[in-house]
Backbone as a chain_set.jsonl record, in Angstrom:
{"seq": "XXXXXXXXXXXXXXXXXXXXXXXXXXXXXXXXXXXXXXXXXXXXXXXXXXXXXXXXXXXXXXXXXXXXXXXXXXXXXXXXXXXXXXXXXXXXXXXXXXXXXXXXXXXXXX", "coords": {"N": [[30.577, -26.601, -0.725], [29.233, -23.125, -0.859], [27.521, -20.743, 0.614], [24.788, -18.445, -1.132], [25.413, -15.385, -1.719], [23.502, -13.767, -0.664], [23.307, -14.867, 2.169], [23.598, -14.896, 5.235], [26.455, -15.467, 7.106], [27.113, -18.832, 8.381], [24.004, -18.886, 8.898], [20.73, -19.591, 8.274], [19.396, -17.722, 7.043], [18.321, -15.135, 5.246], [20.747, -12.444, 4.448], [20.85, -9.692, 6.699], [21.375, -6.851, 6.198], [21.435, -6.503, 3.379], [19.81, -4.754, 0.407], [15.996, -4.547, 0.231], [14.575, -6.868, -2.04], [14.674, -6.06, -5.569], [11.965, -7.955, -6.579], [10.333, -7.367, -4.566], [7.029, -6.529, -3.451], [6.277, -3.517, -2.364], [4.241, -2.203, -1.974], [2.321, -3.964, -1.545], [3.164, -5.957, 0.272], [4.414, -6.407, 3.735], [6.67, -5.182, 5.758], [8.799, -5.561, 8.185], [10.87, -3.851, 9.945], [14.661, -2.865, 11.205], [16.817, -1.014, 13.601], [18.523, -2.989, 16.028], [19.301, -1.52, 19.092], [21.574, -0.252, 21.647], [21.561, 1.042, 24.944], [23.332, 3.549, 24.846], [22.758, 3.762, 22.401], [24.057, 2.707, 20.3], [24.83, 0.723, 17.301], [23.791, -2.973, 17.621], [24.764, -5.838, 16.757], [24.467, -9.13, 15.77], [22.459, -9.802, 17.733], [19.385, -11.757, 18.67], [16.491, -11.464, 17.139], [13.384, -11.718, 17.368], [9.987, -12.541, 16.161], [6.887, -12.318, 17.251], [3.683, -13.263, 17.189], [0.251, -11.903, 17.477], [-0.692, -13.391, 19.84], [1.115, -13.948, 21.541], [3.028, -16.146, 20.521], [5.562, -17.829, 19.033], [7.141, -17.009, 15.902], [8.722, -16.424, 13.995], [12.782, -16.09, 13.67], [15.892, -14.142, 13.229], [19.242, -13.011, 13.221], [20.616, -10.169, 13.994], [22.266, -8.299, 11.88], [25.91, -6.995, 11.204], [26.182, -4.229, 11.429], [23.446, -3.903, 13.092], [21.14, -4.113, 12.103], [17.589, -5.407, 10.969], [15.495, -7.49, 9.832], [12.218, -8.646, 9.005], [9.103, -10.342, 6.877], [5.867, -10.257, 6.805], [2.469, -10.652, 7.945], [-0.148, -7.98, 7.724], [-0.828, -6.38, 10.842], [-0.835, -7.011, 14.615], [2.387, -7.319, 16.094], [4.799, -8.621, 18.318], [8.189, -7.613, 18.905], [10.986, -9.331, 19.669], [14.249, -9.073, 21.182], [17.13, -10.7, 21.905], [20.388, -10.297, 23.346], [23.52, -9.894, 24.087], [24.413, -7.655, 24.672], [22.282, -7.186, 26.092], [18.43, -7.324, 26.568], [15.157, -6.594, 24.721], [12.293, -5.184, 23.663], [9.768, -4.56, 21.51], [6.372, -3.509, 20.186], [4.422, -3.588, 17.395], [2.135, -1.923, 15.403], [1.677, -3.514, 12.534], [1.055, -2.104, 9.474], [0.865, -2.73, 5.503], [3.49, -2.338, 3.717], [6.863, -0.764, 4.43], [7.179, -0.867, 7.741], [9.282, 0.887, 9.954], [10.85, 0.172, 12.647], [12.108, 0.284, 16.347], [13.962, -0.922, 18.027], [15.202, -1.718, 21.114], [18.101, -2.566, 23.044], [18.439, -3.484, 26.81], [20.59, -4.113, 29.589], [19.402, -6.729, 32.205]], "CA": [[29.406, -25.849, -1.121], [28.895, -21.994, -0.782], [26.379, -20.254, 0.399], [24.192, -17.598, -1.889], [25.804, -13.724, -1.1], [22.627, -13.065, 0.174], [22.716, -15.764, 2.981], [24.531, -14.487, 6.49], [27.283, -16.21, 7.458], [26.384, -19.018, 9.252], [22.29, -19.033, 9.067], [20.38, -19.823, 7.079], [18.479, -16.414, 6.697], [18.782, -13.683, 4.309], [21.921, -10.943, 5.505], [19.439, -8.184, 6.632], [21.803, -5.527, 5.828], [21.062, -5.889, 2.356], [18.585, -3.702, 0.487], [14.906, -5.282, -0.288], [15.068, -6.976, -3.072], [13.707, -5.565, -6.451], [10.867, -8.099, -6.884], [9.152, -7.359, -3.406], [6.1, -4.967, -3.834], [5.783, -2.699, -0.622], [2.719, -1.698, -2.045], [1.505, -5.468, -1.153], [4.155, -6.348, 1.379], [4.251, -6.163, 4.621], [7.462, -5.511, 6.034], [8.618, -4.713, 9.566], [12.915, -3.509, 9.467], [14.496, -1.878, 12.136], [18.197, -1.481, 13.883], [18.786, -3.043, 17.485], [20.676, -0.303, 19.395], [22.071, -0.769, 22.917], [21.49, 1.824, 25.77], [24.348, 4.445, 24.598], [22.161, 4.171, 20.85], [25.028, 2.191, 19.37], [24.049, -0.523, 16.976], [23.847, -4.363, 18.378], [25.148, -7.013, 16.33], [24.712, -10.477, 16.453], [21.248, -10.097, 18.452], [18.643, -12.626, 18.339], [15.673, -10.291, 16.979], [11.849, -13.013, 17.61], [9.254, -12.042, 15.798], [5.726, -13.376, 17.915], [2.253, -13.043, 16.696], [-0.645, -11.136, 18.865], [-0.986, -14.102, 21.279], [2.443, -14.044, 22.217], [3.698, -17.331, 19.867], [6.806, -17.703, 17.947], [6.979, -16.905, 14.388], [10.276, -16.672, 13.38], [14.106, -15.464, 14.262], [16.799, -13.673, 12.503], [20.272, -12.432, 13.607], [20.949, -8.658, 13.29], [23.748, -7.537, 11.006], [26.865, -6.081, 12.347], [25.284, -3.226, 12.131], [22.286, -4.067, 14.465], [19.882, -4.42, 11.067], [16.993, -6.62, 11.625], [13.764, -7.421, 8.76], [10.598, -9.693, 8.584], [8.386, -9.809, 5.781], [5.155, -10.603, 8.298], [0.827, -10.145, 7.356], [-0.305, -6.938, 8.707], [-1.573, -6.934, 12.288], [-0.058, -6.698, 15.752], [3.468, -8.408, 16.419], [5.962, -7.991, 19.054], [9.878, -8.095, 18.527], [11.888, -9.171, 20.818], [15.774, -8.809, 20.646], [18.423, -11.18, 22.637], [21.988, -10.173, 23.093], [24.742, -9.94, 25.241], [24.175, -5.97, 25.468], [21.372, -7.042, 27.367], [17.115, -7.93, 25.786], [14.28, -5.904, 24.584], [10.872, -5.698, 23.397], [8.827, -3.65, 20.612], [5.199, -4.209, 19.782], [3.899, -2.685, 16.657], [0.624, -2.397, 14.583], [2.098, -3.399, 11.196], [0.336, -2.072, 8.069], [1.238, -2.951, 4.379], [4.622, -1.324, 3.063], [7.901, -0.573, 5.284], [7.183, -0.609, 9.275], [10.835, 1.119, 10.356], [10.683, 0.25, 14.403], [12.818, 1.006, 16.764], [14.303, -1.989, 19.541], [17.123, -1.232, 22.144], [18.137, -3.464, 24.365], [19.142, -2.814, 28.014], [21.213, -5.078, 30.873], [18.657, -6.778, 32.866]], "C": [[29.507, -24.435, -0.554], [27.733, -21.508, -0.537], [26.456, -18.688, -0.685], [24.699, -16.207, -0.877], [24.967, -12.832, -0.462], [22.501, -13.613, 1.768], [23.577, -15.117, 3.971], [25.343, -15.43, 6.921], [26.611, -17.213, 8.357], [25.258, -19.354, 10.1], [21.983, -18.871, 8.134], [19.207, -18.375, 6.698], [19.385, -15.324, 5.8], [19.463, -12.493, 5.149], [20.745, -9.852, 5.269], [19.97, -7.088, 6.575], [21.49, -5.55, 4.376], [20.341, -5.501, 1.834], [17.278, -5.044, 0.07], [15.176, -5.495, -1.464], [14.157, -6.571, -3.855], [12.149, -6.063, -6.477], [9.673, -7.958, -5.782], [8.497, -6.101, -3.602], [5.919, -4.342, -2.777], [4.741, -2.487, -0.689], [1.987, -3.089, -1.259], [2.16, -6.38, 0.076], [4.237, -6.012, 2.712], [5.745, -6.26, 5.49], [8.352, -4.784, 7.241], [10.451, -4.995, 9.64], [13.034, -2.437, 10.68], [15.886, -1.988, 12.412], [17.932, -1.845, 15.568], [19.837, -2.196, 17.606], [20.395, -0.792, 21.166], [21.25, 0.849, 23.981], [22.002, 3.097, 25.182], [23.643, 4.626, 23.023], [23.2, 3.597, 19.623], [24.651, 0.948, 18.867], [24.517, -1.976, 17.729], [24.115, -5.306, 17.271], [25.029, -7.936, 16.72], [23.432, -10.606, 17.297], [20.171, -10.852, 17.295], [17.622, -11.845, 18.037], [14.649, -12.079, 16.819], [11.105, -11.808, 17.412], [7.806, -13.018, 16.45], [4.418, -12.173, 17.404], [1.697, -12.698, 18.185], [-0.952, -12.221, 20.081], [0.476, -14.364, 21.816], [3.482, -15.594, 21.515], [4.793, -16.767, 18.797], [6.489, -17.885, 16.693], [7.709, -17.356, 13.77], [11.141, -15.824, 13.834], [14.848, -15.135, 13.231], [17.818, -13.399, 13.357], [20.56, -11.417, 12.979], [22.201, -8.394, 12.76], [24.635, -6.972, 11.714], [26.233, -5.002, 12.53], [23.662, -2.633, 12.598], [20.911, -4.505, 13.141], [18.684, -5.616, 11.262], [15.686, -6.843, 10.165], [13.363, -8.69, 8.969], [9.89, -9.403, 7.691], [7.361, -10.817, 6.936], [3.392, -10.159, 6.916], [0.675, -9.196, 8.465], [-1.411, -7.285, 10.231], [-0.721, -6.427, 13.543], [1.07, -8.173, 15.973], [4.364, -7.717, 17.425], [7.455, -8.653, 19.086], [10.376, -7.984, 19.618], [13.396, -9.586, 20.855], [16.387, -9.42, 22.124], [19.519, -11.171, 22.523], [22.687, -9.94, 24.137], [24.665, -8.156, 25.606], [23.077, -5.931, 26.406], [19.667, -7.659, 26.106], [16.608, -6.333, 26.257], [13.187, -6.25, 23.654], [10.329, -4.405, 22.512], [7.448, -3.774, 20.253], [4.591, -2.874, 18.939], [2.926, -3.369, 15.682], [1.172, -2.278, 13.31], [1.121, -2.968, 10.163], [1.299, -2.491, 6.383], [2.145, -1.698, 4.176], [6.007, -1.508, 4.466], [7.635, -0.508, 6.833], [8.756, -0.805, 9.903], [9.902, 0.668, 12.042], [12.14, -0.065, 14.779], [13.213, -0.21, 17.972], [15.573, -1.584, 20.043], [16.397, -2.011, 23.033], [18.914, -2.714, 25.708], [19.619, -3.813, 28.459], [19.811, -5.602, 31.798], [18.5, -6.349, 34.312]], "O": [[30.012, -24.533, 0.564], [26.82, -21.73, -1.333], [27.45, -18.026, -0.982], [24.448, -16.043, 0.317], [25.197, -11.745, 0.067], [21.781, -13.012, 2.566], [24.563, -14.657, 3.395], [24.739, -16.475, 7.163], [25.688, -16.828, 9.074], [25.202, -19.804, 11.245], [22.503, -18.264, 7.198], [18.234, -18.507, 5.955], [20.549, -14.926, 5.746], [19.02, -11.837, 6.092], [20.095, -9.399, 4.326], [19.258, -6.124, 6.858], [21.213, -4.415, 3.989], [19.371, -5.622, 2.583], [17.565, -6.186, -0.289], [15.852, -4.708, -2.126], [12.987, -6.527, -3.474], [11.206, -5.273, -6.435], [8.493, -8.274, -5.934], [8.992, -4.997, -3.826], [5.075, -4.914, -2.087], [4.034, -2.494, 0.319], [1.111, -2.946, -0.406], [1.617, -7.331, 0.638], [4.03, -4.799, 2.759], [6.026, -7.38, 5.917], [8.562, -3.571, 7.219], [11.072, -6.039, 9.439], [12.23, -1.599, 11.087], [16.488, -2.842, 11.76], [17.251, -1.104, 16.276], [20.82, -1.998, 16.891], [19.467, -1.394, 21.706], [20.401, 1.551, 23.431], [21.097, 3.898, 24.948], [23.984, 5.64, 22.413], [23.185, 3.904, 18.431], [24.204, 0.081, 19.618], [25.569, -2.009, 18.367], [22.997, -5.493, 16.79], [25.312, -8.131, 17.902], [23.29, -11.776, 17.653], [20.024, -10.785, 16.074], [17.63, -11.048, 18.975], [15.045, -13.154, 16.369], [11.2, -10.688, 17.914], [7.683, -14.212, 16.18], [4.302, -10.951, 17.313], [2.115, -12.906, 19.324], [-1.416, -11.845, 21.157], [0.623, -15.231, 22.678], [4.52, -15.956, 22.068], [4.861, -15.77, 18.078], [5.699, -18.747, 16.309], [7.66, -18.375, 13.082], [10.722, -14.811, 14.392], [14.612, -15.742, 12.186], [17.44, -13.508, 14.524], [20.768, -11.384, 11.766], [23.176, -8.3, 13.506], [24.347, -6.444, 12.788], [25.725, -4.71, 13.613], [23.042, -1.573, 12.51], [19.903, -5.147, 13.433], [19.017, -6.708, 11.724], [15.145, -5.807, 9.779], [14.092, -9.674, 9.094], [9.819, -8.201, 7.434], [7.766, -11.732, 7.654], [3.283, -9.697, 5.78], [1.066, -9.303, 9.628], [-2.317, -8.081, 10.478], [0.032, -5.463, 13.408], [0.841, -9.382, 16.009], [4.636, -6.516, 17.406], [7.77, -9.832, 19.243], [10.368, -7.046, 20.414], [13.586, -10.72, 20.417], [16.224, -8.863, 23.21], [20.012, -11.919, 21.679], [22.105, -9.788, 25.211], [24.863, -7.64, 26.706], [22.857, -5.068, 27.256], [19.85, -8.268, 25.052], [16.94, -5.482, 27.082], [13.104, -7.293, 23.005], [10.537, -3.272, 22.949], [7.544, -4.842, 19.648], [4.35, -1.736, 19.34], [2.797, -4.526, 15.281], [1.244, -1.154, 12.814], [0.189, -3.766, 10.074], [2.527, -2.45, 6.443], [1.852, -0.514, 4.342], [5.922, -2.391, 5.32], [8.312, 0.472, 7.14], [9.34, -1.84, 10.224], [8.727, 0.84, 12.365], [13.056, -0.471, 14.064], [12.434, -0.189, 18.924], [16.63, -1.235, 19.516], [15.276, -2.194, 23.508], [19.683, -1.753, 25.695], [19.22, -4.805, 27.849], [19.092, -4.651, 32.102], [17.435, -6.539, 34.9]]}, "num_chains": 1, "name": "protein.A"}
């Protein structure tokens, strides 16, 4: 069996380097995309990117693209991302509204 060219090697989630797909409406969508970058600003691959709702609970996980890419399609509100990788962890917390929410996670060494 094969997976679908959209699927990431590996997991079962959609490769988040590729673009949104046509039928998603941004106008109605809510969608929070971003790159993990390391200390030095170089992208992170392979990080665990956790998406947790305003009380601090798990949502859901993805693995960032080689090159550090990360997306959730999420309901608007407050969520905080948090990124695990061997370059080290980090944390983002943003007030999503309807359409594209670019944000910004770098991880450091603990």
């Amino acid at each position: 069996m094969t997976s679908p060219s959209n699927i990431a090697a590996g997991c079962a989630a959609p490769d988040q380097s590729a673009p949104i797909p046509a039928s998603v409406d941004i106008h109605r969508e809510t969608v929070l995309t971003g790159i993990v970058r390391n200390a030095e600003g170089e992208p992170v691959g392979g990080a665990y990117v956790r998406l947790l709702d305003s009380t601090g609970e798990f949502t859901a996980e993805v693995v960032s693209s080689p090159e550090g890419v990360f997306r959730f399609f999420a309901a608007p509100g407050s969520w905080t991302l948090r990124a695990l990788s061997r370059s080290g962890n980090g944390e983002a917390i943003v007030d999503a509204t309807v359409g594209v929410n670019e944000v910004g996670l770098s991880v450091a060494p603990a």
